[in-house]
Coordinates of C-alpha atoms and ligand atoms in Angstrom, one line a residue:
M1 CA -0.3 64.7 218.0
G2 CA -3.1 62.0 217.9
W3 CA -5.7 62.0 215.1
M4 CA -8.4 62.7 217.6
S5 CA -6.5 65.1 219.8
G6 CA -8.9 67.7 221.3
K7 CA -12.0 65.8 220.2
K8 CA -14.9 64.8 222.4
V9 CA -16.8 61.6 221.4
L10 CA -19.8 59.8 222.8
V11 CA -19.6 56.0 222.5
T12 CA -22.7 53.9 223.1
G13 CA -23.2 50.1 223.0
L14 CA -20.4 48.9 225.3
A15 CA -21.4 45.6 226.9
N16 CA -18.0 44.0 227.5
E17 CA -14.4 43.9 226.2
R18 CA -15.6 42.1 223.0
S19 CA -18.0 44.8 222.0
L20 CA -17.2 46.6 218.8
A21 CA -17.9 49.8 220.7
F22 CA -15.0 48.9 223.0
A23 CA -12.6 48.4 220.0
I24 CA -13.6 51.8 218.6
A25 CA -13.3 53.4 222.0
Q26 CA -9.8 52.0 222.5
Q27 CA -8.6 53.4 219.1
L28 CA -10.2 56.8 219.9
V29 CA -8.4 57.0 223.3
A30 CA -5.1 55.8 221.7
E31 CA -5.4 58.8 219.3
E32 CA -6.1 61.2 222.2
A33 CA -9.8 61.6 222.1
T34 CA -11.8 62.4 225.3
I35 CA -14.7 59.9 225.4
A36 CA -18.0 59.4 227.3
L37 CA -19.6 56.0 227.6
T38 CA -23.2 55.0 228.2
Y39 CA -24.8 52.0 229.9
Q40 CA -28.3 50.6 229.7
G41 CA -29.9 50.2 233.2
E42 CA -28.4 50.1 236.7
A43 CA -27.5 46.4 236.4
L44 CA -24.8 47.2 233.8
K45 CA -23.4 50.3 235.5
D46 CA -20.5 48.5 237.2
R47 CA -19.5 46.5 234.2
V48 CA -19.3 49.5 231.9
G49 CA -17.7 51.4 234.8
K50 CA -14.8 48.9 234.9
L51 CA -14.3 49.2 231.1
A52 CA -14.3 53.0 231.5
E53 CA -11.5 52.7 234.0
T54 CA -9.3 50.8 231.5
L55 CA -10.1 53.6 229.0
E56 CA -9.4 56.3 231.7
T57 CA -12.9 57.7 231.0
R58 CA -14.6 59.8 233.7
L59 CA -18.0 60.3 232.0
V60 CA -20.2 57.2 232.2
L61 CA -23.8 58.0 231.7
P62 CA -27.1 56.0 231.7
C63 CA -29.0 55.7 228.5
D64 CA -31.6 53.1 227.5
V65 CA -32.2 54.2 223.9
G66 CA -35.8 52.9 224.1
Q67 CA -36.6 55.8 226.6
D68 CA -36.8 59.3 225.1
A69 CA -36.3 60.9 228.6
E70 CA -33.0 59.1 229.0
V71 CA -31.8 60.2 225.5
D72 CA -32.8 63.8 226.4
Q73 CA -31.0 63.6 229.7
L74 CA -27.9 62.2 228.1
F75 CA -27.4 65.2 225.8
A76 CA -28.4 67.7 228.5
T77 CA -25.5 66.2 230.6
L78 CA -23.1 66.3 227.7
R79 CA -23.9 70.0 227.1
R80 CA -23.3 70.8 230.7
E81 CA -20.1 68.8 231.0
W82 CA -18.5 69.4 227.6
G83 CA -20.4 72.3 225.9
G84 CA -20.1 70.6 222.5
L85 CA -19.5 67.2 220.8
D86 CA -17.3 66.1 217.9
G87 CA -18.2 62.5 217.5
L88 CA -21.1 60.0 218.1
V89 CA -20.7 56.2 218.0
H90 CA -24.0 54.2 217.8
A91 CA -23.3 50.5 218.3
I92 CA -26.6 49.3 219.5
A93 CA -29.0 46.6 218.3
F94 CA -31.5 44.2 219.8
A95 CA -33.9 41.5 218.7
E96 CA -35.7 38.6 220.4
K97 CA -33.7 35.4 220.1
S98 CA -36.8 33.7 218.7
D99 CA -36.8 36.1 215.8
L100 CA -33.2 35.2 214.8
E101 CA -33.9 31.7 213.6
G102 CA -36.3 30.0 211.2
P103 CA -38.3 31.8 208.6
Y104 CA -38.2 35.6 208.6
S105 CA -42.0 35.6 207.9
N106 CA -42.7 34.4 211.4
V107 CA -41.6 37.7 213.0
S108 CA -44.3 39.1 215.3
R109 CA -45.5 42.7 215.1
R110 CA -44.0 43.2 218.6
G111 CA -40.6 41.6 217.6
F112 CA -40.5 43.7 214.4
L113 CA -41.2 47.0 216.2
L114 CA -38.8 46.2 219.0
A115 CA -35.8 45.5 216.7
M116 CA -36.6 48.6 214.6
D117 CA -36.9 50.8 217.7
I118 CA -33.7 49.8 219.4
G119 CA -31.6 49.0 216.2
A120 CA -32.7 51.7 213.8
Y121 CA -34.8 54.5 215.3
S122 CA -32.3 54.9 218.1
F123 CA -29.7 56.1 215.7
T124 CA -32.0 58.9 214.4
A125 CA -32.9 59.8 218.0
L126 CA -29.2 60.0 219.1
A127 CA -28.2 61.9 215.9
R128 CA -31.0 64.4 216.6
G129 CA -29.7 64.9 220.1
A130 CA -26.1 65.1 219.1
A131 CA -26.4 67.5 216.1
P132 CA -27.0 70.8 218.0
L133 CA -23.9 70.0 220.1
M134 CA -21.8 69.4 216.9
E135 CA -22.7 72.6 215.0
G136 CA -19.6 74.7 214.1
R137 CA -17.3 71.8 215.0
G138 CA -17.4 69.5 211.9
G139 CA -18.9 66.6 213.9
S140 CA -19.0 63.0 212.7
M141 CA -21.6 60.3 213.5
L142 CA -21.0 56.6 213.1
T143 CA -23.2 53.5 213.3
L144 CA -22.6 49.8 212.7
T145 CA -24.5 47.7 210.2
Y146 CA -24.2 44.3 208.5
F147 CA -24.3 42.8 205.0
G148 CA -27.7 41.1 206.0
A149 CA -29.2 44.5 205.1
E150 CA -28.3 44.0 201.5
K151 CA -28.6 40.2 200.9
V152 CA -30.4 37.4 202.7
I153 CA -28.3 35.8 205.5
P154 CA -30.0 32.8 207.0
N155 CA -31.3 33.5 210.5
Y156 CA -30.4 37.2 210.5
N157 CA -34.0 37.9 209.6
I158 CA -35.5 40.9 211.3
M159 CA -32.0 42.3 212.0
G160 CA -31.4 42.4 208.3
V161 CA -34.6 44.4 207.8
T162 CA -33.6 46.7 210.7
K163 CA -30.1 47.2 209.3
A164 CA -31.6 48.1 205.9
A165 CA -33.6 50.9 207.6
L166 CA -30.5 51.9 209.5
E167 CA -28.5 52.3 206.3
A168 CA -31.2 54.3 204.7
S169 CA -31.3 56.5 207.9
V170 CA -27.5 57.1 207.4
R171 CA -28.2 58.6 204.0
Y172 CA -31.2 60.8 205.1
L173 CA -29.3 62.0 208.2
A174 CA -26.2 62.8 206.1
N175 CA -28.4 65.0 203.9
D176 CA -30.1 66.6 207.0
F177 CA -26.9 67.5 208.8
G178 CA -24.4 68.0 205.9
P179 CA -25.2 71.7 205.5
A180 CA -24.0 72.1 209.1
G181 CA -20.7 70.4 208.3
I182 CA -21.8 67.2 210.2
R183 CA -21.0 63.8 208.6
V184 CA -22.9 60.6 209.0
N185 CA -21.5 57.2 208.1
A186 CA -21.8 53.5 208.8
I187 CA -19.3 50.6 209.0
S188 CA -20.7 47.4 207.6
A189 CA -18.7 44.9 209.7
G190 CA -18.1 41.3 208.8
P191 CA -19.3 38.8 211.4
I192 CA -17.4 38.8 214.7
K193 CA -18.2 36.9 217.9
T194 CA -19.7 39.3 220.4
L195 CA -22.4 39.0 223.0
S196 CA -25.2 40.0 220.6
A197 CA -23.8 38.0 217.7
R198 CA -24.2 34.9 219.8
G199 CA -28.0 35.4 219.6
V200 CA -27.9 34.6 215.8
R201 CA -28.5 30.9 215.3
D202 CA -25.6 29.1 213.6
F203 CA -23.3 32.1 213.9
N204 CA -20.2 29.9 213.9
D205 CA -21.1 28.6 210.5
M206 CA -21.1 32.3 209.2
L207 CA -17.6 32.7 210.5
T208 CA -16.3 29.5 208.8
H209 CA -18.1 30.4 205.5
V210 CA -16.7 34.0 205.4
A211 CA -13.1 32.9 206.3
G212 CA -13.2 30.5 203.4
K213 CA -14.8 32.9 200.8
A214 CA -13.6 36.4 201.6
P215 CA -10.8 37.7 199.3
L216 CA -8.5 38.1 202.4
R217 CA -9.4 34.5 203.5
R218 CA -9.9 35.5 207.1
N219 CA -12.6 37.0 209.4
I220 CA -12.3 40.6 210.5
T221 CA -10.9 41.5 213.9
S222 CA -12.3 44.0 216.3
E223 CA -9.2 46.1 215.7
D224 CA -10.1 46.3 212.0
V225 CA -13.4 47.9 213.1
G226 CA -11.8 50.0 215.7
S227 CA -9.3 51.6 213.4
T228 CA -11.8 52.3 210.6
G229 CA -14.2 53.7 213.1
M230 CA -11.6 56.0 214.4
F231 CA -10.8 57.1 210.8
L232 CA -14.4 57.9 210.1
L233 CA -14.7 59.9 213.3
S234 CA -11.5 61.8 212.5
D235 CA -10.9 64.8 210.2
R236 CA -8.9 62.5 207.9
S237 CA -12.2 61.3 206.5
A238 CA -13.5 64.9 206.1
G239 CA -14.9 64.3 202.5
I240 CA -16.9 61.1 203.4
T241 CA -20.5 61.2 204.3
G242 CA -23.6 59.1 203.8
E243 CA -21.3 56.1 203.2
I244 CA -21.7 52.5 204.1
L245 CA -18.1 51.3 204.4
H246 CA -17.6 47.5 204.3
V247 CA -15.0 46.3 206.8
D248 CA -15.4 42.6 205.9
C249 CA -12.2 41.4 204.3
G250 CA -13.9 42.0 201.0
Y251 CA -16.6 39.4 201.4
N252 CA -19.3 41.6 199.9
I253 CA -17.7 41.8 196.5
M254 CA -18.0 38.0 195.8
G255 CA -20.8 36.7 193.6
M256 CA -20.0 33.1 194.3
Ligands
LIG1 P1 -22.6 43.8 221.8 O1 -21.2 43.9 222.5 O2 -23.6 42.9 222.4 O3 -23.2 45.3 221.8 C1 -24.6 45.6 221.6 C2 -24.9 46.7 222.5 O4 -26.3 47.2 222.3 C3 -24.8 46.3 224.0 O5 -24.0 47.2 224.6 C4 -26.2 46.4 224.4 O6 -26.3 46.7 225.8 C5 -26.7 47.5 223.6 N1 -28.2 47.7 223.7 C6 -29.2 46.8 223.4 N2 -30.4 47.4 223.7 C7 -30.1 48.6 224.2 C8 -30.9 49.7 224.7 N3 -32.2 49.6 224.7 N4 -30.3 50.9 225.1 C9 -29.0 51.0 225.0 N5 -28.2 50.0 224.6 C10 -28.7 48.9 224.2 O7 -22.5 43.4 220.3 P2 -21.7 44.1 219.1 O8 -21.6 43.0 218.1 O9 -20.5 44.8 219.5 O10 -22.8 45.1 218.5 C11 -22.6 46.5 218.2 C12 -23.2 46.8 216.9 O11 -22.5 46.2 215.8 C13 -24.7 46.4 216.7 O12 -25.4 47.4 216.1 C14 -24.5 45.1 215.8 O13 -25.7 44.9 215.1 C15 -23.4 45.6 214.9 N6 -22.7 44.6 214.2 C16 -22.2 43.5 214.8 C17 -21.6 42.5 214.0 C18 -21.1 41.3 214.6 O14 -20.9 40.3 213.9 N7 -20.8 41.3 215.9 C19 -21.5 42.7 212.6 C20 -22.0 43.8 212.0 C21 -22.6 44.8 212.8 P3 -26.7 45.6 226.8 O15 -25.6 44.6 226.8 O16 -26.8 46.3 228.1 O17 -28.0 45.0 226.4

């Protein structure tokens, strides 16, 4: 029997086959989970629909996390279709390209609020929608963060500040929902070339640097994130909540 057998999981943040959400979704399906996927706007419906076919997923739902009405509608649909929910994957972030280069101090009010809204607040909004569906089922919520929340990474700028808020949200949400048996965790993934990662200036230099310094002397793969994500969504991680788990080939332990 698969680790996720009988479990229903909502996976957000799928843009293409390089998305970390796709890697997690693949592992979930391999371990016999039933999953639902979301897409942002009609333009992306077909692209996510094609990925859903490869995952043999029937439920593909619209959700722009910047729109409260779409978030409400998403959970209303899941309640109608599934009745309950065992897992939530939040793999969403956005910042203006101009805010991912040069000095952090140049960030505009608009750019700051946009990144915080889509990258940090959205996890709280989705968690609030998911929690009532998880009650009595030992649900697990997962988001994706990056080391730029803890230390200064050149050009990561507003995304680092956003990820710091996201990581704090993980702890507060874990405390809110823990009494109902619901767990909330994050994976702090090492750099990996995806669509949104390309928006960070000099991203290739980050990859070269990490591969040279990390104890494992390599960059992570999307499979590394997928399998750890599946573990955190499964009952095998039943005692873990409020945790920021680094999947970074050990890079974060280095002082020099
Ligand atoms: P990705 O494939 O580009 O995924 C980002 C997703 O966010 C896309 O599906 C994007 O949808 C979605 N999104 C943006 N704005 C949205 C909105 N308003 N409503 C709904 N969805 C929205 O890149 P990724 O690297 O896999 O990113 C997934 C998560 O991992 C992000 O939180 C990222 O910060 C985090 N992470 C990435 C790395 C890395 O190096 N790649 C490292 C650590 C953490 P559209 O394509 O439709 O805009």
